[in-house]
Short mmCIF file of C-alpha atoms in Angstrom, two decimals:
data_model
loop_
_atom_site.label_atom_id
_atom_site.label_comp_id
_atom_site.label_asym_id
_atom_site.label_seq_id
_atom_site.Cartn_x
_atom_site.Cartn_y
_atom_site.Cartn_z
CA MET L 1 26.47 67.69 114.12
CA SER L 2 30.30 66.76 114.88
CA THR L 3 32.92 69.28 115.03
CA VAL L 4 36.56 68.93 114.74
CA THR L 5 38.81 71.63 116.26
CA GLY L 6 35.81 73.87 116.32
CA VAL L 7 35.02 73.74 112.96
CA SER L 8 31.53 72.15 111.90
CA ALA L 9 31.24 69.75 108.99
CA ALA L 10 29.32 71.94 106.96
CA ASP L 11 32.05 74.16 107.31
CA GLU L 12 34.36 71.94 104.98
CA LEU L 13 31.80 70.84 102.39
CA PRO L 14 31.05 72.43 99.25
CA GLY L 15 27.40 73.96 98.24
CA PRO L 16 24.72 72.21 96.93
CA ASP L 17 25.84 72.89 93.21
CA GLY L 18 28.85 70.96 94.28
CA GLY L 19 30.65 74.75 93.38
CA LYS L 20 30.44 77.65 95.65
CA PRO L 21 31.41 76.92 99.00
CA VAL L 22 28.81 77.38 101.46
CA ARG L 23 28.65 79.93 104.72
CA GLY L 24 31.41 79.68 106.72
CA ASP L 25 33.61 78.06 104.09
CA ARG L 26 36.88 80.07 104.80
CA THR L 27 38.64 78.92 101.33
CA SER L 28 37.30 81.79 99.19
CA THR L 29 38.45 84.26 101.89
CA GLY L 30 41.79 82.65 101.87
CA ARG L 31 42.24 82.64 98.21
CA LEU L 32 40.91 86.64 98.15
CA GLY L 33 43.60 87.42 101.10
CA ASP L 34 46.50 85.79 99.50
CA ARG L 35 45.40 87.64 95.84
CA LEU L 36 45.50 90.61 97.90
CA PHE L 37 48.86 90.18 99.67
CA GLY L 38 50.71 88.18 96.62
CA GLY L 39 49.42 91.73 94.82
CA PHE L 40 50.97 93.99 97.30
CA ALA L 41 54.01 92.02 97.37
CA THR L 42 54.21 92.30 94.16
CA PHE L 43 53.87 95.84 93.64
CA SER L 44 56.11 96.50 96.63
CA GLY L 45 58.70 94.78 94.47
CA VAL L 46 58.26 96.40 91.64
CA LEU L 47 58.30 99.86 93.13
CA VAL L 48 61.77 99.26 94.88
CA ILE L 49 63.26 98.13 91.73
CA ALA L 50 61.64 101.54 89.51
CA ILE L 51 63.00 103.60 92.29
CA VAL L 52 66.35 102.45 92.40
CA THR L 53 66.36 102.46 88.89
CA LEU L 54 65.26 106.08 88.30
CA ILE L 55 67.60 107.05 90.89
CA ALA L 56 70.59 105.51 88.62
CA VAL L 57 68.94 107.13 85.15
CA PHE L 58 68.99 110.86 87.64
CA LEU L 59 72.75 110.25 88.16
CA VAL L 60 73.72 109.12 84.57
CA VAL L 61 71.38 112.41 83.21
CA GLN L 62 72.93 114.70 85.29
CA ALA L 63 76.39 113.58 85.31
CA VAL L 64 77.33 113.08 81.88
CA PRO L 65 77.40 116.47 80.61
CA ALA L 66 79.32 117.44 83.40
CA LEU L 67 81.81 114.44 82.56
CA THR L 68 81.85 115.75 78.64
CA ASN L 69 83.49 118.85 79.64
CA ASN L 70 86.04 117.67 81.87
CA SER L 71 89.45 118.40 80.99
CA GLU L 72 91.10 116.20 83.34
CA ASN L 73 91.42 112.02 83.79
CA PHE L 74 88.06 111.23 86.04
CA PHE L 75 89.74 107.80 87.52
CA THR L 76 93.04 108.89 87.86
CA SER L 77 93.52 112.83 88.65
CA ARG L 78 93.10 114.48 92.25
CA VAL L 79 92.50 117.83 91.11
CA TRP L 80 88.84 119.30 91.95
CA ALA L 81 88.27 122.15 90.34
CA PRO L 82 84.54 121.90 88.41
CA GLY L 83 83.65 125.43 88.39
CA GLY L 84 84.93 128.00 85.45
CA ASP L 85 84.87 127.74 81.76
CA LYS L 86 87.17 124.28 81.65
CA PRO L 87 86.44 122.36 84.45
CA ALA L 88 88.59 119.97 85.80
CA PHE L 89 87.86 117.27 88.24
CA GLY L 90 89.12 113.64 89.28
CA ILE L 91 88.15 110.84 92.23
CA LEU L 92 91.00 109.01 92.55
CA GLU L 93 91.84 110.56 96.42
CA PHE L 94 87.82 109.69 97.24
CA LEU L 95 88.00 106.81 95.82
CA TRP L 96 90.98 105.70 97.82
CA THR L 97 89.80 107.06 101.14
CA THR L 98 86.39 105.53 100.91
CA VAL L 99 87.87 102.08 99.93
CA ALA L 100 90.79 102.23 102.44
CA ALA L 101 89.02 103.22 105.04
CA SER L 102 85.67 100.51 104.45
CA THR L 103 88.76 98.25 104.11
CA ILE L 104 89.81 99.07 107.44
CA ALA L 105 86.60 99.04 108.98
CA MET L 106 85.64 95.76 107.69
CA LEU L 107 88.67 93.75 108.65
CA ILE L 108 88.11 94.78 112.11
CA ALA L 109 84.13 94.49 112.61
CA VAL L 110 83.44 91.26 110.68
CA PRO L 111 86.06 89.27 113.05
CA VAL L 112 84.86 90.75 116.11
CA GLY L 113 81.13 90.85 115.48
CA VAL L 114 81.24 87.31 114.62
CA ALA L 115 83.02 86.29 117.86
CA VAL L 116 80.87 88.42 120.00
CA ALA L 117 77.99 86.12 117.85
CA LEU L 118 79.50 83.25 118.92
CA PHE L 119 80.16 83.99 122.30
CA LEU L 120 76.29 84.73 122.49
CA THR L 121 74.88 82.50 121.20
CA GLN L 122 77.31 79.33 121.96
CA TYR L 123 79.56 80.19 125.16
CA ALA L 124 77.60 82.78 127.28
CA PRO L 125 75.47 81.61 129.73
CA VAL L 126 71.51 81.66 129.29
CA TRP L 127 71.12 84.64 131.74
CA MET L 128 73.82 86.85 130.11
CA ARG L 129 72.74 86.33 126.47
CA ARG L 130 69.77 88.54 126.29
CA PRO L 131 71.10 91.33 128.75
CA ALA L 132 74.39 91.27 126.37
CA ALA L 133 72.73 91.37 122.90
CA GLY L 134 70.65 94.44 123.95
CA LEU L 135 73.85 96.26 125.12
CA VAL L 136 75.15 95.26 121.58
CA ASP L 137 72.43 96.10 120.00
CA LEU L 138 72.18 99.82 121.71
CA LEU L 139 75.34 101.07 119.46
CA ALA L 140 73.13 100.61 116.52
CA ALA L 141 70.82 103.88 117.87
CA VAL L 142 73.78 105.42 118.37
CA PRO L 143 73.33 108.71 115.98
CA SER L 144 76.32 109.36 113.61
CA ILE L 145 77.05 112.55 115.06
CA VAL L 146 78.10 110.91 118.56
CA TYR L 147 80.12 108.71 116.83
CA GLY L 148 81.97 111.72 115.73
CA LEU L 149 82.18 113.63 118.62
CA TRP L 150 83.35 110.69 120.86
CA GLY L 151 86.05 109.64 118.21
CA LEU L 152 87.31 113.45 118.17
CA ILE L 153 87.27 114.22 121.65
CA VAL L 154 87.94 110.71 123.48
CA PHE L 155 89.04 108.13 121.32
CA PHE L 156 91.81 110.19 118.98
CA PRO L 157 93.96 111.21 121.97
CA VAL L 158 94.15 107.38 122.57
CA TRP L 159 95.00 106.45 118.59
CA LYS L 160 97.39 109.11 118.32
CA PRO L 161 100.28 107.29 120.53
CA VAL L 162 99.23 104.06 118.38
CA GLN L 163 99.47 105.83 114.85
CA GLN L 164 103.02 107.31 116.26
CA TRP L 165 103.97 103.81 117.07
CA VAL L 166 102.88 102.09 113.90
CA GLU L 167 104.80 104.95 111.85
CA ASP L 168 107.81 104.79 113.20
CA THR L 169 108.13 101.05 113.30
CA LEU L 170 106.57 100.15 109.91
CA GLY L 171 107.07 103.78 108.07
CA TRP L 172 109.25 102.32 105.59
CA PHE L 173 106.29 100.35 103.98
CA PRO L 174 104.18 102.84 101.99
CA LEU L 175 100.87 102.27 103.23
CA PHE L 176 101.94 103.33 106.72
CA GLY L 177 104.28 105.89 105.82
CA THR L 178 104.27 109.47 107.39
CA ALA L 179 102.36 111.94 106.04
CA GLY L 180 102.55 114.52 108.60
CA ILE L 181 98.68 114.59 109.25
CA THR L 182 98.24 115.54 112.90
CA GLY L 183 94.68 115.66 112.25
CA GLY L 184 92.25 112.25 111.44
CA THR L 185 93.88 110.38 109.06
CA ILE L 186 92.35 107.43 106.66
CA ALA L 187 93.02 104.99 109.64
CA PHE L 188 91.81 106.51 112.14
CA ILE L 189 88.14 106.82 110.83
CA GLY L 190 88.41 103.03 109.79
CA VAL L 191 88.72 102.29 113.39
CA VAL L 192 85.93 104.47 114.07
CA LEU L 193 83.53 103.02 111.12
CA ALA L 194 84.25 99.68 112.62
CA ILE L 195 82.79 100.33 115.82
CA MET L 196 79.94 102.03 113.94
CA VAL L 197 79.01 99.01 112.02
CA LEU L 198 80.46 96.24 114.71
CA PRO L 199 76.54 96.06 115.88
CA ILE L 200 74.92 95.44 112.53
CA VAL L 201 77.23 92.52 111.77
CA THR L 202 76.59 91.12 115.51
CA ALA L 203 73.04 91.09 115.57
CA LEU L 204 72.68 89.56 112.27
CA SER L 205 75.80 86.90 112.85
CA ARG L 206 74.01 86.31 116.11
CA GLU L 207 70.43 85.40 114.82
CA VAL L 208 72.02 83.10 112.09
CA PHE L 209 74.13 81.35 114.38
CA ALA L 210 71.12 81.08 116.95
CA GLN L 211 69.02 79.17 114.14
CA THR L 212 71.61 76.45 113.90
CA PRO L 213 69.71 73.27 113.97
CA ALA L 214 70.03 71.33 117.35
CA THR L 215 70.76 67.99 115.50
CA HIS L 216 73.65 69.38 113.95
CA LYS L 217 75.30 70.57 116.67
CA GLU L 218 74.29 67.53 118.65
CA GLY L 219 75.43 65.40 116.11
CA ALA L 220 78.92 66.59 116.04
CA LEU L 221 79.18 66.55 119.70
CA ALA L 222 77.77 62.90 119.33
CA LEU L 223 80.93 62.19 117.26
CA GLY L 224 82.99 63.37 120.16
CA ALA L 225 83.73 67.04 118.63
CA THR L 226 84.81 69.47 120.98
CA GLN L 227 83.20 72.84 121.29
CA TRP L 228 85.03 74.69 118.97
CA GLU L 229 84.94 71.54 116.53
CA MET L 230 81.58 71.48 116.65
CA ILE L 231 81.33 75.50 115.86
CA ARG L 232 83.91 75.07 113.07
CA THR L 233 81.61 72.26 111.39
CA ALA L 234 78.18 72.83 112.13
CA VAL L 235 77.86 76.44 113.11
CA LEU L 236 79.90 78.19 110.84
CA PRO L 237 79.00 76.50 107.65
CA PHE L 238 75.66 76.97 108.69
CA GLY L 239 75.58 81.06 109.12
CA LYS L 240 78.01 81.65 106.26
CA PRO L 241 75.59 83.13 103.92
CA GLY L 242 73.83 85.12 106.88
CA VAL L 243 77.55 86.42 107.93
CA ILE L 244 78.26 87.47 104.22
CA SER L 245 75.28 89.40 104.10
CA ALA L 246 75.53 91.07 107.57
CA ALA L 247 79.23 92.10 106.62
CA MET L 248 78.14 93.42 102.97
CA LEU L 249 75.06 95.52 104.87
CA ALA L 250 77.78 96.77 107.10
CA LEU L 251 80.33 97.74 104.13
CA GLY L 252 77.40 99.71 102.57
CA ARG L 253 76.86 101.56 105.85
CA ALA L 254 80.64 102.15 105.89
CA LEU L 255 81.16 103.29 102.20
CA GLY L 256 78.23 105.97 102.44
CA GLU L 257 78.77 107.58 106.11
CA THR L 258 79.05 110.93 106.17
CA ILE L 259 78.57 113.43 109.22
CA ALA L 260 81.05 110.90 111.60
CA VAL L 261 83.67 111.34 108.70
CA THR L 262 83.32 114.74 107.91
CA PHE L 263 83.89 115.34 111.78
CA LEU L 264 86.78 112.92 111.82
CA VAL L 265 89.23 113.04 108.73
CA SER L 266 91.47 116.13 107.72
CA ALA L 267 90.91 116.95 104.14
CA LEU L 268 94.11 117.96 102.21
CA PRO L 269 94.53 121.12 100.88
CA ASP L 270 94.96 121.81 97.19
CA GLY L 271 98.28 121.39 95.82
CA ALA L 272 99.20 119.03 99.43
CA THR L 273 101.42 116.30 98.94
CA TRP L 274 99.49 112.97 98.83
CA THR L 275 100.84 109.69 99.09
CA TRP L 276 98.96 105.82 99.59
CA SER L 277 99.74 105.82 103.08
CA LEU L 278 96.46 105.37 105.39
CA PHE L 279 98.07 107.73 108.08
CA ASN L 280 97.30 110.51 105.62
CA GLY L 281 94.51 112.81 105.29
CA GLY L 282 91.50 113.06 102.50
CA GLU L 283 88.02 113.07 101.83
CA THR L 284 85.56 110.10 101.09
CA PHE L 285 82.81 110.45 98.48
CA ALA L 286 80.14 111.04 101.20
CA SER L 287 82.23 113.91 102.90
CA LYS L 288 83.18 115.63 100.21
CA ILE L 289 79.32 115.80 98.78
CA ALA L 290 78.32 117.12 102.03
CA ASN L 291 81.22 119.56 102.85
CA ASN L 292 80.19 121.39 99.34
CA ALA L 293 76.52 120.97 99.28
CA SER L 294 76.87 124.69 99.22
CA GLU L 295 78.82 124.94 95.72
CA PHE L 296 75.66 123.38 93.66
CA SER L 297 75.46 126.76 91.81
CA ASN L 298 75.86 125.80 88.59
CA PRO L 299 74.95 122.83 86.59
CA SER L 300 78.69 122.04 86.00
CA LYS L 301 79.78 121.95 89.53
CA THR L 302 76.48 120.20 90.62
CA GLY L 303 76.99 117.77 87.71
CA ALA L 304 80.96 116.89 89.26
CA TYR L 305 79.45 116.13 92.53
CA ILE L 306 76.40 113.90 91.32
CA ALA L 307 79.28 111.90 88.93
CA ALA L 308 81.24 111.45 92.11
CA GLY L 309 77.74 110.44 93.80
CA LEU L 310 77.40 108.21 90.53
CA VAL L 311 81.03 105.79 91.21
CA LEU L 312 79.70 105.54 95.10
CA PHE L 313 76.32 104.33 93.84
CA VAL L 314 77.56 101.93 91.03
CA LEU L 315 80.45 100.97 94.18
CA THR L 316 77.68 100.03 96.75
CA PHE L 317 75.58 98.36 93.64
CA VAL L 318 78.83 95.95 92.84
CA VAL L 319 79.63 95.05 96.30
CA ASN L 320 76.19 94.06 97.25
CA SER L 321 75.70 92.14 93.88
CA ILE L 322 78.84 89.89 94.29
CA ALA L 323 77.41 88.94 97.87
CA ARG L 324 74.41 88.15 96.32
CA ILE L 325 76.38 85.74 93.91
CA VAL L 326 78.44 84.33 96.69
CA ILE L 327 75.52 83.66 98.72
CA GLU L 328 73.63 82.10 95.86
CA ARG L 329 76.54 79.83 94.99
CA ARG L 330 77.14 78.92 98.49
CA LYS L 331 72.95 77.82 98.63
CA ALA L 332 73.43 75.75 95.56
CA PHE L 333 76.59 73.86 96.99
CA SER L 334 74.74 73.34 100.47
CA GLU L 335 71.78 71.61 98.61
#
């Protein structure tokens, strides 16, 4: 009996009744496998959605009673006294510190990460690409506590003169005004966070740029484009959705970072002067909750911290939703 690619003709024919496959037919096995895999994938997707929904419900249920008894404006107050008969707490300081530090991290990490990814995929010699990419990826394996210790002991003495020069030169501008903080500032933790999230941006951007169709690049070069013009017209447009996804993933890491920020930032004491300066101290949502976990002694205090965590949860969700919308619009435009 003749065979084609190692499969006999009998394996490809239906059974005598014209319906049930004969022995050796892989159609039924394949369909069963597809059904099992599809069911598992559906279950996994529903499970993830259910977990996120349950987390949101838990945060809301725990936070609402504390917010109801709060005697201060939750969004505009800096007071944090969730205990006692008349709790008063607000998240203005945490919100500003978290957003400002994460923004600084993104402004540094995204351009540098994209530039490194372009170098590794478009400019670096072939023999250098794999070792260099491996070294960059190793940064992602460094624990947060190590970044915190490195920033405190090694990087802070280098950063201090730079901060002092900026304060002396641009101190007239509110964002760079002198706040008298001798320890870690918002700008300082932003730079450290940029180093922490840099491998995420680099790795994902590198993978996307490497998948740019060769015909697109060769077509641009054939039309007389230079190397940079080819990158600008072929590689960057193709990789834009991936870069946005990488930036949002890195932003999520920066928003929720706890250990390194706890080590580095200088918390302001109660009653201290607070300004919008990036050279001021403060606490992020994550560091505030981590530093005061021992205060979860009664429902009122616990609810206040959970309310702060709820804001961080919503902030992260909104950021990722915006990124998803941008990516979907980009896909529709490219199609």
